Coordinates of C-alpha atoms and ligand atoms in Angstrom, one line a residue:
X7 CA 21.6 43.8 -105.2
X8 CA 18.5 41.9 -103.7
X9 CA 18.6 38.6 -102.1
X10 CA 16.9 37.5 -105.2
X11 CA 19.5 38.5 -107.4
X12 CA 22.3 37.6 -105.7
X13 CA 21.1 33.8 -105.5
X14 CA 20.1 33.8 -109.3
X15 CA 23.3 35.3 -110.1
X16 CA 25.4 32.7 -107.8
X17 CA 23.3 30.3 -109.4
X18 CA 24.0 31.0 -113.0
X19 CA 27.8 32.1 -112.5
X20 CA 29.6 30.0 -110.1
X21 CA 30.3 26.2 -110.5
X22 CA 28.0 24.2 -109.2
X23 CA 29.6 22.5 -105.9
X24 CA 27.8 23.7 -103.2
X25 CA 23.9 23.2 -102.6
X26 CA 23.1 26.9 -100.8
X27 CA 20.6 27.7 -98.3
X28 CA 18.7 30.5 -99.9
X29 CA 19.9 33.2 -97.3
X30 CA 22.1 35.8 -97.8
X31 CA 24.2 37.0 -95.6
X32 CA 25.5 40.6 -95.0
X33 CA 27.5 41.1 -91.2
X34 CA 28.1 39.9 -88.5
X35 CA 28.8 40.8 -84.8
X36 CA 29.9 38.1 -82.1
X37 CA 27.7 34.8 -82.3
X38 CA 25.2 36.8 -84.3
X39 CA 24.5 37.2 -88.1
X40 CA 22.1 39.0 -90.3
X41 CA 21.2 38.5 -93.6
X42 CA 20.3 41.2 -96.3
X43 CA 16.9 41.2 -95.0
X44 CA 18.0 42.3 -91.9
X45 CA 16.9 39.0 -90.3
X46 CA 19.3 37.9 -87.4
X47 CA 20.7 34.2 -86.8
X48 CA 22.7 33.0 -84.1
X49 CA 25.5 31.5 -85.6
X50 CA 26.2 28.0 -84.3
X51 CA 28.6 26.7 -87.3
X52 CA 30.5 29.6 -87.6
X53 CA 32.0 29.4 -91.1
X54 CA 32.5 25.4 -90.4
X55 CA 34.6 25.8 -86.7
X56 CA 36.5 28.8 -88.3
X57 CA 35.0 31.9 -86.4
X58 CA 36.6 30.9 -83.2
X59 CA 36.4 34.5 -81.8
X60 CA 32.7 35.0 -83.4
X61 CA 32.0 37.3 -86.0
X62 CA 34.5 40.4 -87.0
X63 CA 36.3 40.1 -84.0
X64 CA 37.5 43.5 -82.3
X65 CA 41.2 42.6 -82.1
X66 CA 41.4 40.9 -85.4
X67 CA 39.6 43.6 -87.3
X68 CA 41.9 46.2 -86.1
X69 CA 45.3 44.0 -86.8
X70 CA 43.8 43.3 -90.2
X71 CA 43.2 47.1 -90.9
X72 CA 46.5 48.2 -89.7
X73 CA 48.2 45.7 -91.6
X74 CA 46.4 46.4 -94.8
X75 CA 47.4 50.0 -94.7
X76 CA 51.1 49.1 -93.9
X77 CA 51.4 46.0 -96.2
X78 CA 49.8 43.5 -98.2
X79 CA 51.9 41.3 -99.9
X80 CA 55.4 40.8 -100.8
X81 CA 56.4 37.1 -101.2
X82 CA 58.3 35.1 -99.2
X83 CA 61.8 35.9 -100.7
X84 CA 61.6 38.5 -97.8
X85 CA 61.5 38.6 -94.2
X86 CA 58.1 40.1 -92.7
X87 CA 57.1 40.6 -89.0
X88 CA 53.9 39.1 -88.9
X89 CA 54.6 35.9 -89.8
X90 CA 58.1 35.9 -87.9
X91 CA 55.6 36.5 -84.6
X92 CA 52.9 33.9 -85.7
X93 CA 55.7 31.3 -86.4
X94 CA 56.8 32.1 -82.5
X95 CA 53.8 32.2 -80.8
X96 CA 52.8 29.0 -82.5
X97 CA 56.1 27.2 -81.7
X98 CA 56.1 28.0 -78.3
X99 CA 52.7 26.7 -77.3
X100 CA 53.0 23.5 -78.9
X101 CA 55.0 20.2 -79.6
X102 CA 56.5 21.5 -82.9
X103 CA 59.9 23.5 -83.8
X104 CA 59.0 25.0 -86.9
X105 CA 56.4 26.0 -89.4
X106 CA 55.5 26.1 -93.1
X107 CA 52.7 28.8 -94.1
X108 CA 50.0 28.0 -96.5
X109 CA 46.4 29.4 -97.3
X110 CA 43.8 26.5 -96.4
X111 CA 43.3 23.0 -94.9
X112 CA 43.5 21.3 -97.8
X113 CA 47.1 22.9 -98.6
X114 CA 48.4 21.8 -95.2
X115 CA 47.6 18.0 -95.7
X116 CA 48.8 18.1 -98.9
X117 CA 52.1 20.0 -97.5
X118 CA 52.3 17.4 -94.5
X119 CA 52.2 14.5 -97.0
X120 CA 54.9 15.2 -99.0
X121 CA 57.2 16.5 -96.1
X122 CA 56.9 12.9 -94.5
X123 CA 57.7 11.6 -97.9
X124 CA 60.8 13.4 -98.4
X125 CA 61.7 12.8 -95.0
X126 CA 61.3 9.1 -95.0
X127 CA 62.8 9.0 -98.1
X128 CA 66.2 11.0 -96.9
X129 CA 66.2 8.9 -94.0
X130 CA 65.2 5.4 -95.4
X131 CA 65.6 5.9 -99.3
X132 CA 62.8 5.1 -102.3
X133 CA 60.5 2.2 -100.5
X134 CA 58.7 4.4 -97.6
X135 CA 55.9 6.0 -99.3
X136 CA 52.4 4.9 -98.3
X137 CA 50.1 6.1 -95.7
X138 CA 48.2 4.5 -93.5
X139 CA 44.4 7.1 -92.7
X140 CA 41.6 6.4 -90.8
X141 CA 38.0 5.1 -92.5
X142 CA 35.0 8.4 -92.1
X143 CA 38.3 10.6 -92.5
X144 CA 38.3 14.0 -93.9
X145 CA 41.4 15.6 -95.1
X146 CA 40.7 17.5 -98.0
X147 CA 39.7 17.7 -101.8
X148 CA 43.1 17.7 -103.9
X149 CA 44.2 14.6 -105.3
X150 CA 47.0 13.9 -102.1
X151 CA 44.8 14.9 -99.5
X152 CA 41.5 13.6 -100.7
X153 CA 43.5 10.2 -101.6
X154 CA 43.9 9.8 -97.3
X155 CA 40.4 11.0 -97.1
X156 CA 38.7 7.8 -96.1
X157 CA 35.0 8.9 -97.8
X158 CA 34.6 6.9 -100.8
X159 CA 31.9 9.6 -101.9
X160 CA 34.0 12.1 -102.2
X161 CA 36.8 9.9 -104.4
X162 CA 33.9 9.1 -107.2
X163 CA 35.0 10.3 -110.5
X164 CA 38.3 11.0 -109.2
X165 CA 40.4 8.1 -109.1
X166 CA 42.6 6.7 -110.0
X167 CA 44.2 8.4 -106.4
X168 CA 47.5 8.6 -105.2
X169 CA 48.6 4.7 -105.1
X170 CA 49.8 3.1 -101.9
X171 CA 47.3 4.5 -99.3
X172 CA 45.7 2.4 -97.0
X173 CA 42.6 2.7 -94.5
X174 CA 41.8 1.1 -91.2
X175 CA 38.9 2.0 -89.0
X176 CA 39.0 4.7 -86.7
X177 CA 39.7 4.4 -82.9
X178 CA 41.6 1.0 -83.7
X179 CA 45.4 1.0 -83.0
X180 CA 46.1 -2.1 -83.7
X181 CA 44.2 -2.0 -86.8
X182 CA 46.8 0.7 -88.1
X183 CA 49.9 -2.3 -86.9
X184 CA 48.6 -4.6 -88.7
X185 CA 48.2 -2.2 -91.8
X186 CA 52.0 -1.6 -91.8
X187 CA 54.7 -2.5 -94.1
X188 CA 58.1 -2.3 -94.6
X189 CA 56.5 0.6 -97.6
X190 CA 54.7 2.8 -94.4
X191 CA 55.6 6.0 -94.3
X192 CA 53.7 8.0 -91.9
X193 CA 49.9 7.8 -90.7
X194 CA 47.2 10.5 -91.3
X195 CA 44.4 11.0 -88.7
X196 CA 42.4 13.8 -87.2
X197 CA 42.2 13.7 -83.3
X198 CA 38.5 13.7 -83.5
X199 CA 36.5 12.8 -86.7
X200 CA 34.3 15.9 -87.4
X201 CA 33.4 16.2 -90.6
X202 CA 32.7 12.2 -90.8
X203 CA 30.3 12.7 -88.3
X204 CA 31.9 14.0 -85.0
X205 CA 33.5 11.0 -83.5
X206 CA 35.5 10.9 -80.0
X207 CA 37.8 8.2 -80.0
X208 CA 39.0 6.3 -76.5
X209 CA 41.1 7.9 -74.3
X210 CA 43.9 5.2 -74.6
X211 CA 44.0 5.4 -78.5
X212 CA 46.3 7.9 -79.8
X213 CA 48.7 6.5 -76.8
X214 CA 49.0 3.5 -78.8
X215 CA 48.8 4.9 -81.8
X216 CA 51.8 6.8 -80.7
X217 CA 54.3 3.5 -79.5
X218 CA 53.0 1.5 -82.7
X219 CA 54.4 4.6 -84.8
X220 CA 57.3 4.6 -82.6
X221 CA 57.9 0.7 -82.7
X222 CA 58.0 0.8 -86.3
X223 CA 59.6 4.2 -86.8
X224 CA 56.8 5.7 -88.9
X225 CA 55.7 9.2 -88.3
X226 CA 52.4 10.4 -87.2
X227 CA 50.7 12.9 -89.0
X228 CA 47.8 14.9 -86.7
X229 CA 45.5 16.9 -88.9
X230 CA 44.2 19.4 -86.3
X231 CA 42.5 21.8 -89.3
X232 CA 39.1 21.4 -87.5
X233 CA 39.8 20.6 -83.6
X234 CA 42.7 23.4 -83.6
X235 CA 42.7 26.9 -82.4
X236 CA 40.7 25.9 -79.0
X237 CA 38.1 24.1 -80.0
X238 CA 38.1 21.8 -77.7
X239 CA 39.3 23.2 -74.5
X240 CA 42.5 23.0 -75.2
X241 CA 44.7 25.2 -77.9
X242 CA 45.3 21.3 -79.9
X243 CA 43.1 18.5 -79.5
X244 CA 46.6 15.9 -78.9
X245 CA 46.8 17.9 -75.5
X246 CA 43.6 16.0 -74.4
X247 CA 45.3 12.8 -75.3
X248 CA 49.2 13.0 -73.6
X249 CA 51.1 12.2 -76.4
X250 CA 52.7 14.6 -79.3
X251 CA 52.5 13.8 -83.7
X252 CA 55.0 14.2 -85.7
X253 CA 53.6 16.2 -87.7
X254 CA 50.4 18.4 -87.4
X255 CA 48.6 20.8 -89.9
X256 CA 46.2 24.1 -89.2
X257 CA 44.1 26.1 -90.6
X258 CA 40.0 26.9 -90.2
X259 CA 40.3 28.6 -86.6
X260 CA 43.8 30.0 -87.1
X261 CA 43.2 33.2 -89.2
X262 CA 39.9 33.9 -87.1
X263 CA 37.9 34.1 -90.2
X264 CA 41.0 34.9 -92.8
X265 CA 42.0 32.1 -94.5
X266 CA 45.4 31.1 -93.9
X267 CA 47.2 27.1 -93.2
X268 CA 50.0 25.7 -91.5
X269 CA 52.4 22.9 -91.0
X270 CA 53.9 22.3 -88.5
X271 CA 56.9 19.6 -87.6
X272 CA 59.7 18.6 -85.5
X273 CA 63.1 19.7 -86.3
X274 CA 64.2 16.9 -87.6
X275 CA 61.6 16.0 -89.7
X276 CA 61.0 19.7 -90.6
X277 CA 64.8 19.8 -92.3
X278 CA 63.3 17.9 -95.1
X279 CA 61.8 20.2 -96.4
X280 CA 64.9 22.5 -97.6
X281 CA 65.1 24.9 -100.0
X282 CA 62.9 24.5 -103.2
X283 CA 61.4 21.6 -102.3
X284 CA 58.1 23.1 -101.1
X285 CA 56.8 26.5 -101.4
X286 CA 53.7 29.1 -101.4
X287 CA 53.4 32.5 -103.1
X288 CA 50.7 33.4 -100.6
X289 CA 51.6 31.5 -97.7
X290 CA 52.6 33.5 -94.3
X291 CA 50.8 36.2 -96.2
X292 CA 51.4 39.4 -93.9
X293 CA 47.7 40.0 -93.7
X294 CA 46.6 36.8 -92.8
X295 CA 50.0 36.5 -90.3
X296 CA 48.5 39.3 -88.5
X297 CA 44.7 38.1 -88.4
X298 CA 46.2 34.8 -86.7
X299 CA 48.6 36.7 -84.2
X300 CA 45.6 38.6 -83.0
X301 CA 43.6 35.6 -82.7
X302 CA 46.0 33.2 -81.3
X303 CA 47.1 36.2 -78.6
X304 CA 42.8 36.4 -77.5
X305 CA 42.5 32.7 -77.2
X306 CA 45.8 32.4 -75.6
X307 CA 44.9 35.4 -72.9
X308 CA 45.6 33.8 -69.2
X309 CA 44.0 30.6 -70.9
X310 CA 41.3 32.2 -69.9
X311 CA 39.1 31.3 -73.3
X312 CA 40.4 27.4 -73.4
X313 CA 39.0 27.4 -69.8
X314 CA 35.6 29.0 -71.1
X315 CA 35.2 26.4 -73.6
X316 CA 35.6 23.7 -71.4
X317 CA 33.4 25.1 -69.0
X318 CA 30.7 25.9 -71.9
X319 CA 31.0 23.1 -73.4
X320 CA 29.1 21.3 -70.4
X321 CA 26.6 23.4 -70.3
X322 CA 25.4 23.0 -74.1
X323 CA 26.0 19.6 -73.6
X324 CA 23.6 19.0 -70.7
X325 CA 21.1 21.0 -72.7
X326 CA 21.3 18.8 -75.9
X327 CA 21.3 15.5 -73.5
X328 CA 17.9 17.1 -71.9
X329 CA 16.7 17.4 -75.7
X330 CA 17.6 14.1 -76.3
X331 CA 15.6 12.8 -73.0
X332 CA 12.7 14.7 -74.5
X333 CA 12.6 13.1 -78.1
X334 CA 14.5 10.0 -77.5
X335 CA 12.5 8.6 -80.6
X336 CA 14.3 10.9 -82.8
X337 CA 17.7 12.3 -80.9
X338 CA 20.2 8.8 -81.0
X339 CA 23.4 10.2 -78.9
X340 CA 25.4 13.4 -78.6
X341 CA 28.9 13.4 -79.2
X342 CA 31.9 15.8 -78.8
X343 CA 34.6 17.5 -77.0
X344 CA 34.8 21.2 -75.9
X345 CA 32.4 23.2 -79.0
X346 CA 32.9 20.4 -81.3
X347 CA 29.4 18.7 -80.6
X348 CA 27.7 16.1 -82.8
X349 CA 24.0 15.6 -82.3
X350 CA 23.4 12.0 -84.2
X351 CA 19.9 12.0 -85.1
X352 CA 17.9 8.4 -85.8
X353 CA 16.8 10.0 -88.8
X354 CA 18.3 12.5 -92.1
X355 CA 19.1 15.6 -90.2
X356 CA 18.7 17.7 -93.1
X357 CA 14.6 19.0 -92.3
X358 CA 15.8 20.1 -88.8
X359 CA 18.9 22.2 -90.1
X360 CA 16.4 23.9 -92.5
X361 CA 13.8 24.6 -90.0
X362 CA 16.3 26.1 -87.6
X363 CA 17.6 28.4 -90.2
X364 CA 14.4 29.6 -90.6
X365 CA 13.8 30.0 -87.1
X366 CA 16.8 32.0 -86.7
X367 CA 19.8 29.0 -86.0
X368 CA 22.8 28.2 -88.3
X369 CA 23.8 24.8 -87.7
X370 CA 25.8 22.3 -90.1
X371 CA 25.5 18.5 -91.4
X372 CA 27.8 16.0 -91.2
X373 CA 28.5 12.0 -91.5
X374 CA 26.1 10.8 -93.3
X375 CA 23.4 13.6 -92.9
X376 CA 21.8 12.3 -90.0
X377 CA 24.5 14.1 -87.8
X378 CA 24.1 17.9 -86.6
X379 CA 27.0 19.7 -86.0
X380 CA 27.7 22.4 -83.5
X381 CA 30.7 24.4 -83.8
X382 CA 29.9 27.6 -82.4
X383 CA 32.2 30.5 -81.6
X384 CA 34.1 29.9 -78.2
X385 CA 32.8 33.1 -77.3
X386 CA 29.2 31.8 -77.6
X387 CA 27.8 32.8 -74.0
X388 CA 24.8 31.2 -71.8
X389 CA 21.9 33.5 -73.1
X390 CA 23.1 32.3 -76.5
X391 CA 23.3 28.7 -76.3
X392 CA 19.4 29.1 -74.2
X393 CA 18.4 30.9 -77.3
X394 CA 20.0 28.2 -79.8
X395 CA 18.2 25.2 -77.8
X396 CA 14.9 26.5 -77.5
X397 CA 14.8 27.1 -81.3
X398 CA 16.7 23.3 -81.5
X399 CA 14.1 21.7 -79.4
X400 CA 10.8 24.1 -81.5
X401 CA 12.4 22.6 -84.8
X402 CA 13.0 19.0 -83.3
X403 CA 8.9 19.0 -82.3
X404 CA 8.0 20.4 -85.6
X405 CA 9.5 17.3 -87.6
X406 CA 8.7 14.6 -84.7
X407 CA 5.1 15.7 -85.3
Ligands
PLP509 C1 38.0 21.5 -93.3 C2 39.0 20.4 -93.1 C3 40.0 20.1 -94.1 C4 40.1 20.9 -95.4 O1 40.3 22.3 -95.1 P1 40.1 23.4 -96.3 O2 40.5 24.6 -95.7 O3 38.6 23.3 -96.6 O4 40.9 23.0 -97.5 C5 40.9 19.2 -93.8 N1 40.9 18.4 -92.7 C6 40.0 18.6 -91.8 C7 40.0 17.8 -90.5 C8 39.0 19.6 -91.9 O5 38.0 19.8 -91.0

């Protein structure tokens, strides 16, 4: 099919959620893409943070096409390897003694609610069942984890939500005590807002996040679907901050491209969840197992890729501060952490997205549209990121003009 096809054809048979950009893409290889044209981007979203390793990553390709041939799909009333080694390999470089499998963000949060539900139910019977989340948060679009989701665009025409949820701005711990009741259950945050806009909070926040959760024996719940996987330097985001959750969830980064979740708990609190009280048909899926044991094994190599990040990261952020010296009228700040950078604009961002795709950039939205968001492959070298700016900084003249 032609380009023009396929977009008159996605227009006319697929539900009408997202607003496209009229490219279409065919492969990819590293940071690089090329649509059906044959026109080539560099690829500074990457599938929204989820191509950590870049594009059709060697390792992952060829752990996905063994696995294939050997086994697709079987349920999880069996035992399979894959998952048995991405379960492992998980546990052992973080906080958590066990793991649930599921297929996408959303699925995690959802997951993560009701296991601190059950748990604080076991352990403290009917009362302990609303959350505390963050305002700007983003956790997901079905009814549990959109009710935590602290966007009140993304709740219009779906309420009523799940009752007993309450929100407190981000990056304010004592907010979150003064939220809590003798009904708190567990609160919800992501270590750094991304899709509200890319938001850092203080060093000394999650710390006290931590000992008011402790002091009132609630559990904290660390969605780490975006700043997992090495985004930021480090294989989780709570590593930056010294203190462990309770409970975290996984996903984008984790299959390197295939879609797979997780949730992930302390033993205690992971008991909860015993036999048919949770459950996936797809989750752990052999496949996807494998995909995310071939890319947890590259970005876990000597450390040698959380190291690159970090290093990287500095780079593309003294660039971006030198754009912002040079159009200080229209660049406001630059936020992030490792390749989780937010470029907050004085202005709608959404003219400079479009003439950088045109120019040969992907880059993504976020907040309230005036935000830019780069989330680039961690693999994303120095020649790249020149490239990416220069095209930036042509496409930030062009609408300064
Ligand atoms: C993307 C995202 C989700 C939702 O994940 P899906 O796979 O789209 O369901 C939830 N939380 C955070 C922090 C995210 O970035």
């Amino acid at each position: 099919m032609e380009a023009r096809e396929i977009i008159e054809f996605t227009e006319k048979f697929l539900m009408p959620t997202y607003a496209r950009f009229p490219v279409v893409l065919r492969k990819g290889k590293g940071v690089r893409v090329w649509d059906v044209n044959g026109k080539e981007y560099i690829d500074c979203l990457a599938g929204i943070a989820v191509n950590v390793l870049g594009h059709c990553p060697r390792k992952v390709v060829i752990a996905v096409q063994k696995q294939v041939q050997r086994l697709i799909h079987v349920s999880n009333l069996y035992y399979t390897e894959p998952q048995t080694k991405l379960a492992k390999i998980l546990i052992e470089n973080s906080f958590a003694d066990r793991v649930f499998f599921c297929n996408s963000g959303t699925e995690a949060n959802e997951g993560a609610l009701k296991l601190a539900r059950i748990y604080m139910k076991n352990k403290f019977g009917e009362q302990r069942y609303e959350f505390i989340a963050a305002e700007n948060s983003f956790h997901g679009r079905s009814f549990g984890s959109l009710s935590v989701t602290g966007q009140e665009k993304y709740h219009h025409g779906f309420e009523p939500l799940l009752p007993g949820v309450k929100f407190v701005p981000f990056n304010d711990a004592e907010a979150i005590e003064r939220a809590i009741t003798e009904k708190t259950c567990a609160v919800i945050l992501e270590p750094i807002q991304a899709e509200g806009g890319i938001y850092v909070p203080d060093e000394e926040y999650f710390k006290k996040v931590r000992q008011v959760c402790d002091k009132y024996q609630i559990l904290l719940i660390l969605d780490e679907i975006q700043t997992g996987i090495g985004r930021t330097g480090k294989l989780f985001a709570y590593e930056h901050f010294e203190i462990q959750p309770d409970i975290m969830t996984l996903a984008k980064g984790l299959g390197g491209g295939i879609p797979i979740g997780a949730i992930l708990a302390k033993e205690e609190i992971a008991q909860a969840f015993a036999p048919k009280t949770h459950a996936s048909t797809f989750g752990g899926n052999p496949v996807a197992c494998a995909a995310a044991v071939a890319t947890l094994e590259t970005v876990l190599e000597d450390g040698y890729l959380l190291d690159y990040c970090q290093r990287i990261s500095k780079y593309f952020i003294k660039k971006l501060k030198a754009l912002q010296e040079k159009y200080p009228e229209t660049i406001k700040e630059i936020r992030g952490i490792g390749l989780l950078i937010g470029v907050q604009l004085k202005q709608n961002a959404l003219s400079v997205v479009k003439k950088c795709m045109e120019k040969g950039l992907l880059i993504g939205l976020a907040g309230d549209g005036s935000v830019i968001r780069f989330t680039p492959p961690l693999i994303i070298e120095k020649d790249d990121i020149d490239e990416a700016i220069c095209i930036f900084d042509k496409a930030l003249r062009e609408v300064t003009q």
